[in-house]
Coordinates of N, CA and C and ligand atoms in Angstrom, one line a residue:
X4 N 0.8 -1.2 0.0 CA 0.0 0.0 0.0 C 0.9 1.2 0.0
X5 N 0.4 2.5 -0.7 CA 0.4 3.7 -0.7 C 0.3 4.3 0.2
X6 N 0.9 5.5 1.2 CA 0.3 6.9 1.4 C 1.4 8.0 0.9
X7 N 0.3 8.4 0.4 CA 1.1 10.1 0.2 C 0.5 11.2 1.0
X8 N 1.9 12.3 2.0 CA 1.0 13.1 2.4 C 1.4 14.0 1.6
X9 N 0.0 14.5 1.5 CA -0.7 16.1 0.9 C -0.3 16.9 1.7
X10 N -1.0 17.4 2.3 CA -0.9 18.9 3.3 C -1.8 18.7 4.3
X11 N -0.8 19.1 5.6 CA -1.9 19.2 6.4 C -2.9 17.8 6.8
X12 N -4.0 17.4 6.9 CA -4.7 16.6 7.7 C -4.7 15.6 6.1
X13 N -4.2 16.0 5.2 CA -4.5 15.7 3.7 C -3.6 14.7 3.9
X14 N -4.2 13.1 3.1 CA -3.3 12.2 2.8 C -4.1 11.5 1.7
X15 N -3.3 10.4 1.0 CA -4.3 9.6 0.1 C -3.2 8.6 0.2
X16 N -4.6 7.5 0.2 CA -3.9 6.0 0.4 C -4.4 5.5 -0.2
X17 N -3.3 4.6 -0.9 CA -3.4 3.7 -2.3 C -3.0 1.9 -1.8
X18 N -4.9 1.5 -2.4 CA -4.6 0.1 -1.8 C -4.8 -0.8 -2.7
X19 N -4.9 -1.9 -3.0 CA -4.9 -2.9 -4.5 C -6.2 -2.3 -5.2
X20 N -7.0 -1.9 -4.3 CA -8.0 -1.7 -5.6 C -8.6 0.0 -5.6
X21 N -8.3 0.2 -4.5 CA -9.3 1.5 -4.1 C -7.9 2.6 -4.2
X22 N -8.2 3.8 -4.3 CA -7.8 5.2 -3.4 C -8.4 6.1 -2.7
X23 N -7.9 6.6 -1.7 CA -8.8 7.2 -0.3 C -8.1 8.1 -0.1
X24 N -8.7 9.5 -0.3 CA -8.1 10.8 0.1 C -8.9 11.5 1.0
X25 N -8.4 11.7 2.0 CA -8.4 12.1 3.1 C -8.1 13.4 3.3
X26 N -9.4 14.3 3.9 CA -9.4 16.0 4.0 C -8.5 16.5 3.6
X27 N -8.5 16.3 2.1 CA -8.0 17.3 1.0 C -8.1 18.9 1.2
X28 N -6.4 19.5 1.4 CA -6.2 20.6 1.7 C -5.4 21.1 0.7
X29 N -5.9 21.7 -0.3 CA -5.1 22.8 -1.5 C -4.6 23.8 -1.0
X30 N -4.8 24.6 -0.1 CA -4.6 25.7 0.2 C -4.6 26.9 -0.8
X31 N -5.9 26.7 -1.8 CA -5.6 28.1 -2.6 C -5.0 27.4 -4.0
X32 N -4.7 26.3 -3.9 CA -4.2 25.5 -5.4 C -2.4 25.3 -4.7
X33 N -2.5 25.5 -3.9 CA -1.0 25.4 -3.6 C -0.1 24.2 -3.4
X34 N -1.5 23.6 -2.7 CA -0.6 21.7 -2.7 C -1.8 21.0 -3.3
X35 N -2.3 21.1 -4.8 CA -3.0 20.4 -5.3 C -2.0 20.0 -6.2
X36 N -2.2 18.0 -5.4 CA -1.2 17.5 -6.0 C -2.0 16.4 -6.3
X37 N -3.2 16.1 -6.4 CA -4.1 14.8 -6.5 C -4.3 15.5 -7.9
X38 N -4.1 14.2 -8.9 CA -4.6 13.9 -10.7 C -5.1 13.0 -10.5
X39 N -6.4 12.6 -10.6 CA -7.3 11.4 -10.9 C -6.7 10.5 -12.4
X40 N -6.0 10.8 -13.1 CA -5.3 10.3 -14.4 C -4.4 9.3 -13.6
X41 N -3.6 9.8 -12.5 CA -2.7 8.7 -11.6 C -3.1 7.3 -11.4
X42 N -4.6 7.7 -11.4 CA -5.1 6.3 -10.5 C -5.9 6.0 -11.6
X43 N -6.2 6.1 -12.9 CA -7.1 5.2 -13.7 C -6.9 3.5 -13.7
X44 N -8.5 2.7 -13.3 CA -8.7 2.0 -13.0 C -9.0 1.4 -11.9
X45 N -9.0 2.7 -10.6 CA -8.8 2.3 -9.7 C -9.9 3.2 -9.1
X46 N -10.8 2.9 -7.7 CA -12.3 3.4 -7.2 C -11.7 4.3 -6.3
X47 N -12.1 5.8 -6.7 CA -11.3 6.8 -6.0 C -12.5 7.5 -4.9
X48 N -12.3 7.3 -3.4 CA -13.1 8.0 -2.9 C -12.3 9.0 -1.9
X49 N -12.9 10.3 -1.8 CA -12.8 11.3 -1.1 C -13.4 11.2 0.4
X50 N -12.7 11.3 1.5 CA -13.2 11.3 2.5 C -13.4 13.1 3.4
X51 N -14.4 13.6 3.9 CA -14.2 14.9 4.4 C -14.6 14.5 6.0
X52 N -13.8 15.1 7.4 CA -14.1 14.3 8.5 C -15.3 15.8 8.9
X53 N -15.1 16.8 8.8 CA -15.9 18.1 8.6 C -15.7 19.3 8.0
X54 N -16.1 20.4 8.2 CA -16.5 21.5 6.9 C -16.0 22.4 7.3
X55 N -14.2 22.4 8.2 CA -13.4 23.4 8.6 C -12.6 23.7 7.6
X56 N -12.4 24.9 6.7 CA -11.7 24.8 5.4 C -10.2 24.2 5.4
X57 N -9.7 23.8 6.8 CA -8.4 23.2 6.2 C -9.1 21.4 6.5
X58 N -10.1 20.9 6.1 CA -10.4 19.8 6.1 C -11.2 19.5 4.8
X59 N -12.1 20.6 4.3 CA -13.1 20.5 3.3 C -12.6 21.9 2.2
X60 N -11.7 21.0 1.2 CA -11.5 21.8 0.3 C -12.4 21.8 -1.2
X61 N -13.1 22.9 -1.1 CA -14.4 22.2 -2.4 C -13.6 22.5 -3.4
X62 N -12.5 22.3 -3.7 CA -11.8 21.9 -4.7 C -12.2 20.4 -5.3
X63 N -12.6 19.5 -4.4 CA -12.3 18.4 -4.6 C -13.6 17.9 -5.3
X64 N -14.7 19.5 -5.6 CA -16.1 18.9 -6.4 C -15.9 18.6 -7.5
X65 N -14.5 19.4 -8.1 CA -14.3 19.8 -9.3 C -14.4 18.0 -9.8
X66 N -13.7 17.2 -8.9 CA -14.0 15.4 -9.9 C -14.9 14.9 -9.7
X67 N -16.4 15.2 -9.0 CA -17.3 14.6 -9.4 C -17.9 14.2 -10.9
X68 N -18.2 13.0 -10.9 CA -18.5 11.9 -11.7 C -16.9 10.6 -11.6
X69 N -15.8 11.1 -11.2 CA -14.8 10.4 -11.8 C -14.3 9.6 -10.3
X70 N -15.0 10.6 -9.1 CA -14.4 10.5 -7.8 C -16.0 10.2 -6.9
X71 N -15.7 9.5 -6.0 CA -17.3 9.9 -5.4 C -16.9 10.0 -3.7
X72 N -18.1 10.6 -2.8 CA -17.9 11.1 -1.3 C -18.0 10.7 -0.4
X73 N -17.2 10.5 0.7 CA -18.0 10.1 2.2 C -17.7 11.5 2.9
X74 N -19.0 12.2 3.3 CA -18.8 13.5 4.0 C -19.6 13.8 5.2
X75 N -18.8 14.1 6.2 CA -19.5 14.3 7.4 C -21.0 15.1 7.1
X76 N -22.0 14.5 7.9 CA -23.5 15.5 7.4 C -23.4 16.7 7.4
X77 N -23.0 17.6 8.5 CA -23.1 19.1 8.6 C -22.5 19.5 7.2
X78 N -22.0 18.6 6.2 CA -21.3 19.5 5.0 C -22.0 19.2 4.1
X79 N -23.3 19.7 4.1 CA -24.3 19.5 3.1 C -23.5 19.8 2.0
X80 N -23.6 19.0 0.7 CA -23.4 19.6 -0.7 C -24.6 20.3 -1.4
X81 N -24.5 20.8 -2.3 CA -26.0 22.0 -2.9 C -26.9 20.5 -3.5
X82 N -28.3 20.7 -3.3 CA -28.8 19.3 -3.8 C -28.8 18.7 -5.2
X83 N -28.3 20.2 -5.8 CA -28.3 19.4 -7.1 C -26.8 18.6 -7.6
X84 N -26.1 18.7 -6.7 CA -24.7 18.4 -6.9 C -24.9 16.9 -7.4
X85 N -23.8 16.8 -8.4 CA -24.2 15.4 -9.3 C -23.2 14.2 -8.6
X86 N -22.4 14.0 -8.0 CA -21.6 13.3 -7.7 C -21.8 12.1 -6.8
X87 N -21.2 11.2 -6.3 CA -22.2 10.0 -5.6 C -21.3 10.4 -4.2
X88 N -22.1 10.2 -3.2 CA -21.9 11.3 -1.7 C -22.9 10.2 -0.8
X89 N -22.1 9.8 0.6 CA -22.4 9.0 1.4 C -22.3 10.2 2.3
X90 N -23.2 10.7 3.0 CA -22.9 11.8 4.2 C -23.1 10.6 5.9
X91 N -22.3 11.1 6.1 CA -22.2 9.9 7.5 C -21.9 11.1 8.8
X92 N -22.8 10.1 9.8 CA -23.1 11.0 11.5 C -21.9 9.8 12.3
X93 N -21.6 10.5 13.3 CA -21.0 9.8 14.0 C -21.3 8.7 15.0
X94 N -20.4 7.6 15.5 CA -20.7 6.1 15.5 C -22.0 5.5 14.7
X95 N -21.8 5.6 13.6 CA -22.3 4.7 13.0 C -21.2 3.9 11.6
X96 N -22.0 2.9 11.2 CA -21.1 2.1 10.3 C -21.6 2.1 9.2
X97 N -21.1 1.7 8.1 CA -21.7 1.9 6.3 C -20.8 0.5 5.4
X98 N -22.0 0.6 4.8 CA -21.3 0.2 3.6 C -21.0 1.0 2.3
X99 N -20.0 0.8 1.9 CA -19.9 2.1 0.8 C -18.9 1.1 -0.1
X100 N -19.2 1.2 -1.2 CA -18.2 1.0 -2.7 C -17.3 -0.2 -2.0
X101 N -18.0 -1.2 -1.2 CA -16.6 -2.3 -0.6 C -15.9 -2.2 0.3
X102 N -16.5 -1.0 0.8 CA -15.9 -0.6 1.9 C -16.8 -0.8 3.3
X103 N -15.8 -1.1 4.3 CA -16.4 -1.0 5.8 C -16.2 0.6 6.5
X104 N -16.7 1.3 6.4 CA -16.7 2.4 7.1 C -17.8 3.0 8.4
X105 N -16.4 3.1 9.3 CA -17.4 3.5 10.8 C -16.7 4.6 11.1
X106 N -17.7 5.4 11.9 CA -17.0 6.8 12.5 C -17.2 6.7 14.3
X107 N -16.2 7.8 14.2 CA -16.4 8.3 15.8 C -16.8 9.8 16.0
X108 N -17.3 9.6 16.9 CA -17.1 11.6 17.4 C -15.9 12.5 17.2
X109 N -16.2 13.5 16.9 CA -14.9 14.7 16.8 C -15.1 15.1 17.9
X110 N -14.3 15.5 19.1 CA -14.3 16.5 19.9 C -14.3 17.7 19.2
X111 N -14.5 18.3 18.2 CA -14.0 19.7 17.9 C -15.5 19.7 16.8
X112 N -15.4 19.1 15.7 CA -16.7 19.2 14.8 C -16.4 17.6 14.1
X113 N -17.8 17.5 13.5 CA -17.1 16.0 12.4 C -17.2 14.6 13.1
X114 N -16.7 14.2 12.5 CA -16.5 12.8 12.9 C -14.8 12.8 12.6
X115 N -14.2 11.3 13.4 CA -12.9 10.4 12.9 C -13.6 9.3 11.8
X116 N -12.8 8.7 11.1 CA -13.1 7.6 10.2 C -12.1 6.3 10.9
X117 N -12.9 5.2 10.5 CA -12.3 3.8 10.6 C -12.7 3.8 9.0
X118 N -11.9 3.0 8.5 CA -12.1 2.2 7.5 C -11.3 1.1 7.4
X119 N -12.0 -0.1 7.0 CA -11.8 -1.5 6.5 C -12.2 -1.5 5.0
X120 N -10.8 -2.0 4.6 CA -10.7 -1.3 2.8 C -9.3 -2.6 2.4
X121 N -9.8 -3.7 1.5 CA -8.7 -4.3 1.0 C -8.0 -5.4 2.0
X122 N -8.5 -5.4 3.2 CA -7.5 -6.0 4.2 C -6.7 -5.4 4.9
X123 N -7.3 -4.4 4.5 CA -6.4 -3.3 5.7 C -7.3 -2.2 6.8
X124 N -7.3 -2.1 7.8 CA -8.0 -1.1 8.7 C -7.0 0.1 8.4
X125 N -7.6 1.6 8.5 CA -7.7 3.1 8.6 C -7.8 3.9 9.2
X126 N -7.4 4.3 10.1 CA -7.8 5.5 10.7 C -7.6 6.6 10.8
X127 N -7.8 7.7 10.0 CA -8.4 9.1 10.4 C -8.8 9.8 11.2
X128 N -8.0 10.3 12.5 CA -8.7 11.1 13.5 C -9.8 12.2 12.7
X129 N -9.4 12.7 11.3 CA -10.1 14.3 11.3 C -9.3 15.4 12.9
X130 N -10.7 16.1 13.5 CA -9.8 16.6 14.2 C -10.2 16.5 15.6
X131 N -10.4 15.0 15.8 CA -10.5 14.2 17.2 C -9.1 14.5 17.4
X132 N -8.8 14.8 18.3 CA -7.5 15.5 19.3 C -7.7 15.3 20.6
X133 N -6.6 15.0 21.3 CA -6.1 15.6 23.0 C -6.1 17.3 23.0
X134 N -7.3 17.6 22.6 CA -6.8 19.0 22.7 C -6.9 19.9 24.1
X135 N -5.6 19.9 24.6 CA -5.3 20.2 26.0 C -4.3 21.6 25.9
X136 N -5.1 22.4 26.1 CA -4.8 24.0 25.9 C -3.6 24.1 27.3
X137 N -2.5 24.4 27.6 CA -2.3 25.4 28.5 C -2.5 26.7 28.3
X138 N -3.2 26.9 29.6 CA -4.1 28.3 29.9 C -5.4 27.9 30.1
X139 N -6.5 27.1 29.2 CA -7.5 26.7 29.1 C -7.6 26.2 30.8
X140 N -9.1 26.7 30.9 CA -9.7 26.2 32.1 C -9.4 24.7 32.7
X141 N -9.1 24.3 34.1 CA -9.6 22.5 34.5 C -10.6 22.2 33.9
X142 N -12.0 22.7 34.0 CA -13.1 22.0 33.2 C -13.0 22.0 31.9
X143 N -12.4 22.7 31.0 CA -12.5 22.3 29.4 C -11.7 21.3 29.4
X144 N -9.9 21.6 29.5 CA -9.2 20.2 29.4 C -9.8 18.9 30.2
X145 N -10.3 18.7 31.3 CA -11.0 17.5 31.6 C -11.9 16.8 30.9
X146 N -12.6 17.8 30.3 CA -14.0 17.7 29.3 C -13.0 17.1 28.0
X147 N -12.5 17.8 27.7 CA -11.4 17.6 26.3 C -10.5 16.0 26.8
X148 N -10.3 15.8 27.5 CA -9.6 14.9 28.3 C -10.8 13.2 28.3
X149 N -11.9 13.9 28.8 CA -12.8 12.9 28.9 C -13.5 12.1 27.2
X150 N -13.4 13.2 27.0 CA -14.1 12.9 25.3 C -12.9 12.2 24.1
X151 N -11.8 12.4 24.2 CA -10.8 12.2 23.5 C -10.8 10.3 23.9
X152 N -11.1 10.2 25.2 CA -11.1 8.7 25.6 C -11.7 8.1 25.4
X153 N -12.6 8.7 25.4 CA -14.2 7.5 25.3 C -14.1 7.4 23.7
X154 N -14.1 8.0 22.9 CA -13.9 7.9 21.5 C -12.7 7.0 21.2
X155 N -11.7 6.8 21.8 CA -10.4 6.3 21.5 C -11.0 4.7 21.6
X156 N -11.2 4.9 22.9 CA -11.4 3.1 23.7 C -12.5 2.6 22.9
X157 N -13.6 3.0 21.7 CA -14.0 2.1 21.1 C -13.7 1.7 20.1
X158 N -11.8 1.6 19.9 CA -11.7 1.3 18.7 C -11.1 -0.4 19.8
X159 N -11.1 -0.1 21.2 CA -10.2 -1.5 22.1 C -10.1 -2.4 21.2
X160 N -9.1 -2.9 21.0 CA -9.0 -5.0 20.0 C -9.0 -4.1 18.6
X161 N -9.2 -3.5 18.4 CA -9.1 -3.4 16.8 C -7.5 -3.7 16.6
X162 N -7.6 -3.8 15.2 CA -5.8 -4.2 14.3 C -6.0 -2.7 13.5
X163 N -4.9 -1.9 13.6 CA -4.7 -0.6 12.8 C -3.5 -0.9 12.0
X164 N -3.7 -0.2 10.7 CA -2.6 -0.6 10.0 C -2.0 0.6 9.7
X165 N -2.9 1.7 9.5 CA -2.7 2.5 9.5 C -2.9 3.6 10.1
X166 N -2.7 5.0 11.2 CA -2.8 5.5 11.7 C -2.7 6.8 11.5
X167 N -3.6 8.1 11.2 CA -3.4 9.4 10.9 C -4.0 10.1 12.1
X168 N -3.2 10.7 13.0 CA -3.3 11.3 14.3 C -2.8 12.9 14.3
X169 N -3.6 13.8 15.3 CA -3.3 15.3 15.3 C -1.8 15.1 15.6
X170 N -0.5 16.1 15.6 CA 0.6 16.1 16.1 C 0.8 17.5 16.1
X171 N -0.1 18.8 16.9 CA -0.4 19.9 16.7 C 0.5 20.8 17.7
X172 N 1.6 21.2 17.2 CA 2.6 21.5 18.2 C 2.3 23.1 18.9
X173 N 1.2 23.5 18.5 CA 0.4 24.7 18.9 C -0.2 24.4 20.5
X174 N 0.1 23.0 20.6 CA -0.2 22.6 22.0 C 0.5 22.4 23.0
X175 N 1.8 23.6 22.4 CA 2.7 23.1 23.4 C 3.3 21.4 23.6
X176 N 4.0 21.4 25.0 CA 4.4 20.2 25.6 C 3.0 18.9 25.5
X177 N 2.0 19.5 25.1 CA 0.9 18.2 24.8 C 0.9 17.8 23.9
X178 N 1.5 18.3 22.7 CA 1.3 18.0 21.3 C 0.6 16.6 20.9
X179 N 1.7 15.6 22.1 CA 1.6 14.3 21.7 C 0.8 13.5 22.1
X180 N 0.1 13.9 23.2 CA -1.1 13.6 24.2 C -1.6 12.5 23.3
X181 N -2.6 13.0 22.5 CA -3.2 12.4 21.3 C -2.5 11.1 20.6
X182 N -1.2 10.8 20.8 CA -0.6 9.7 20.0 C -0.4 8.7 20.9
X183 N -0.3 9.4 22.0 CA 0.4 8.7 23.2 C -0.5 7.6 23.8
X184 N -1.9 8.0 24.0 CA -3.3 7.3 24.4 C -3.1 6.7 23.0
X185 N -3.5 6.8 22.1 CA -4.0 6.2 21.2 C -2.9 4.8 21.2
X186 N -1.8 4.7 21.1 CA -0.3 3.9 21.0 C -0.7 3.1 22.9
X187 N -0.7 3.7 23.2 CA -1.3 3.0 24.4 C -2.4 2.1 24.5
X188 N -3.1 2.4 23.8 CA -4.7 1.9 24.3 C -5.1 1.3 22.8
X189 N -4.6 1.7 22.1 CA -4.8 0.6 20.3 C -3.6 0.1 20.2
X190 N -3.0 1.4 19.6 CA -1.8 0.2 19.0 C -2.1 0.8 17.3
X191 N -1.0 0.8 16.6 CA -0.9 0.7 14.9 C 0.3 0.6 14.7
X192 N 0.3 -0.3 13.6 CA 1.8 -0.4 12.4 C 2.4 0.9 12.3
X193 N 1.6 1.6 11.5 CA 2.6 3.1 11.2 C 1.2 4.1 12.1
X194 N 2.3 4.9 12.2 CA 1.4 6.6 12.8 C 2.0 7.4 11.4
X195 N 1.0 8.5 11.2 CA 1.6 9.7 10.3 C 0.5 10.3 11.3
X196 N 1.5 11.4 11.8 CA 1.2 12.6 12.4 C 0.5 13.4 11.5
X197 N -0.1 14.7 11.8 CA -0.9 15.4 11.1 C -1.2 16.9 12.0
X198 N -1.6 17.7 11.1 CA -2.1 18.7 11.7 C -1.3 19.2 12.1
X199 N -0.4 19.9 11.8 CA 0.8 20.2 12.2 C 1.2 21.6 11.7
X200 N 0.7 22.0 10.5 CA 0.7 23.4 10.0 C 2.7 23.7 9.5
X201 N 3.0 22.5 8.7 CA 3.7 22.7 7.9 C 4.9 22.5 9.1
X202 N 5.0 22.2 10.2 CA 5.9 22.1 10.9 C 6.5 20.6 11.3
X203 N 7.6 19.8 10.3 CA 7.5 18.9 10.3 C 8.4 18.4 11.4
X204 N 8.4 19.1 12.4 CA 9.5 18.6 13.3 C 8.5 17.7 14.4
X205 N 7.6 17.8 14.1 CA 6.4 16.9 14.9 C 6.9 15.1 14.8
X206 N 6.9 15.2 13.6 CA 7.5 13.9 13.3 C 8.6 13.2 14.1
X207 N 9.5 14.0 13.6 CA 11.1 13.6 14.4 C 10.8 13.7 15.6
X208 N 10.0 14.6 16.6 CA 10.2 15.0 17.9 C 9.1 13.7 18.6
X209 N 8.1 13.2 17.3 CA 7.5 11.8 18.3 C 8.2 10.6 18.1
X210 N 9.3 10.3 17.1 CA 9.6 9.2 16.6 C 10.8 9.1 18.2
X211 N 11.4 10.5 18.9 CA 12.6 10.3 19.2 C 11.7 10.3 20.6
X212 N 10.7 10.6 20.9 CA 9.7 10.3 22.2 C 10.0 8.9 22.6
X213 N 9.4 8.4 21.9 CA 8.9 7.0 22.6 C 8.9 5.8 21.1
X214 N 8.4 6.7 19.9 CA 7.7 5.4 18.9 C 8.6 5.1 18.2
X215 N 9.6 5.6 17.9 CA 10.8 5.2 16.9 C 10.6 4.9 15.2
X216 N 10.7 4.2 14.2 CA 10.7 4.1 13.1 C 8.3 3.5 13.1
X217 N 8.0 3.6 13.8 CA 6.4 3.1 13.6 C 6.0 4.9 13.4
X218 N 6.8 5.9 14.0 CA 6.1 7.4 13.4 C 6.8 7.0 11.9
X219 N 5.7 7.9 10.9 CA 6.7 8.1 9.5 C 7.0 9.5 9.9
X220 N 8.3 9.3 8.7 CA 8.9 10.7 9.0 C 8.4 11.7 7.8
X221 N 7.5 12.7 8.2 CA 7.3 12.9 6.8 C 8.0 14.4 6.7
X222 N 8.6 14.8 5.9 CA 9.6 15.7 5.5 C 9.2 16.9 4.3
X223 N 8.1 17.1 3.8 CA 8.0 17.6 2.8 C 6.2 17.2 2.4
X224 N 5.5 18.0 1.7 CA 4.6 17.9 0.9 C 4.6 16.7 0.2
X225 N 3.4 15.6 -0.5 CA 3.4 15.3 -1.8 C 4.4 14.1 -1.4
X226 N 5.1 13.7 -0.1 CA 6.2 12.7 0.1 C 5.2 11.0 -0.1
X227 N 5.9 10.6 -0.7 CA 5.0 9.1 -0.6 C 5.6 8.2 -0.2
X228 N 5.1 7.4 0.4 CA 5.4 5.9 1.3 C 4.9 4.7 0.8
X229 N 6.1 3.4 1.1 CA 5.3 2.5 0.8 C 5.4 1.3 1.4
X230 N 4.4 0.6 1.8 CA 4.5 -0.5 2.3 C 4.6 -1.7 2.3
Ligands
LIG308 ZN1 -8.4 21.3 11.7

């Protein structure tokens, strides 16, 4: 398997039969690096976790008919939009184009995605986070603290193969909060950090934490990996 990361919460993963792009972020055309020409013959679906512009880039209407959607509900498309669109609420499960897809709650908006695709499990935080402010009140961080877990622990026993988690160094010394429960309490093959805002020292600074070669290192835009 494939990933390449895009930008930002942006990745796309390439599996024997499908591709899955994941909250596609152009910034303005700037890292639009997804060609549907790449992948001819292959079932391209777009995933959006919610409708924060660095998550929902409607750039990505422009391939409807060639591409089709799984989009959190609050991101209503216009009704006449022609493209084939699964809008999905949180914990629930679907079937979609061969796919197993379940979500979780976002602490922040949205849903996280699970996907079971090819023999491989997926996960997607979106922007389910430890998001643990210093400064922020006891009661939010606890609240933020409480919510981040209960969403985590129902993935318990699952097999991850793949792992896309906040690494938001806007959080200060918590950055890693988020990887750290999750690596604790799941478990995955690879982590790719995310959410990072172009700061890739996220990477290096969890791999030299605790996780060692299971963070990827990712170094640049558009970088692809393979498994
Ligand atoms: Zn975000």
């Amino acid at each position: 398997m494939n990933v390449i990361y895009l930008n930002h919460s942006g990745f796309l993963v390439e599996t024997e039969n499908k591709v899955l792009v994941f909250d596609y972020y152009s910034q303005g055309g700037r890292f639009d690096f997804f060609d549907p020409k790449h992948y001819t013959g292959k079932d391209i679906i777009f995933f959006v976790s919610h409708n924060h512009n660095d998550h929902f880039d409607t750039r990505i209407l422009d391939w409807a008919g060639t591409v089709s959607y799984v989009i959190s509900d609050e991101t209503r498309f216009s009704s006449d939009f022609k493209g084939e669109v699964l809008y999905v609420s949180p914990h629930e499960a679907y079937q979609f184009r061969g796919m197993e897809v379940e979500t979780l709650l976002s602490n922040d908006e949205g849903v996280a995605f699970v996907v079971e695709v090819d023999g491989k499990t997926i996960y997607h935080a979106g922007d389910l986070n430890w998001w643990h402010w210093n400064g922020e009140s006891k009661e939010f961080n606890d609240e933020i603290a409480k919510s981040y877990q209960e969403e985590i622990q129902q993935l318990k026993g699952r097999s991850i193969d793949v792992a896309f988690i906040p690494a938001d160094l806007r959080l200060e010394d918590k950055y890693s909060w988020a990887t750290d429960y999750f690596m604790q309490e799941i478990g995955a093959a690879v982590v790719f950090p995310m959410h990072f805002w172009g700061r890739f020292e996220a990477c290096t600074m969890l791999q030299e934490k605790l996780y060692g070669n299971k963070i990827c290192s990712i170094t640049k835009e558009n970088q692809k990996f393979t498994f």
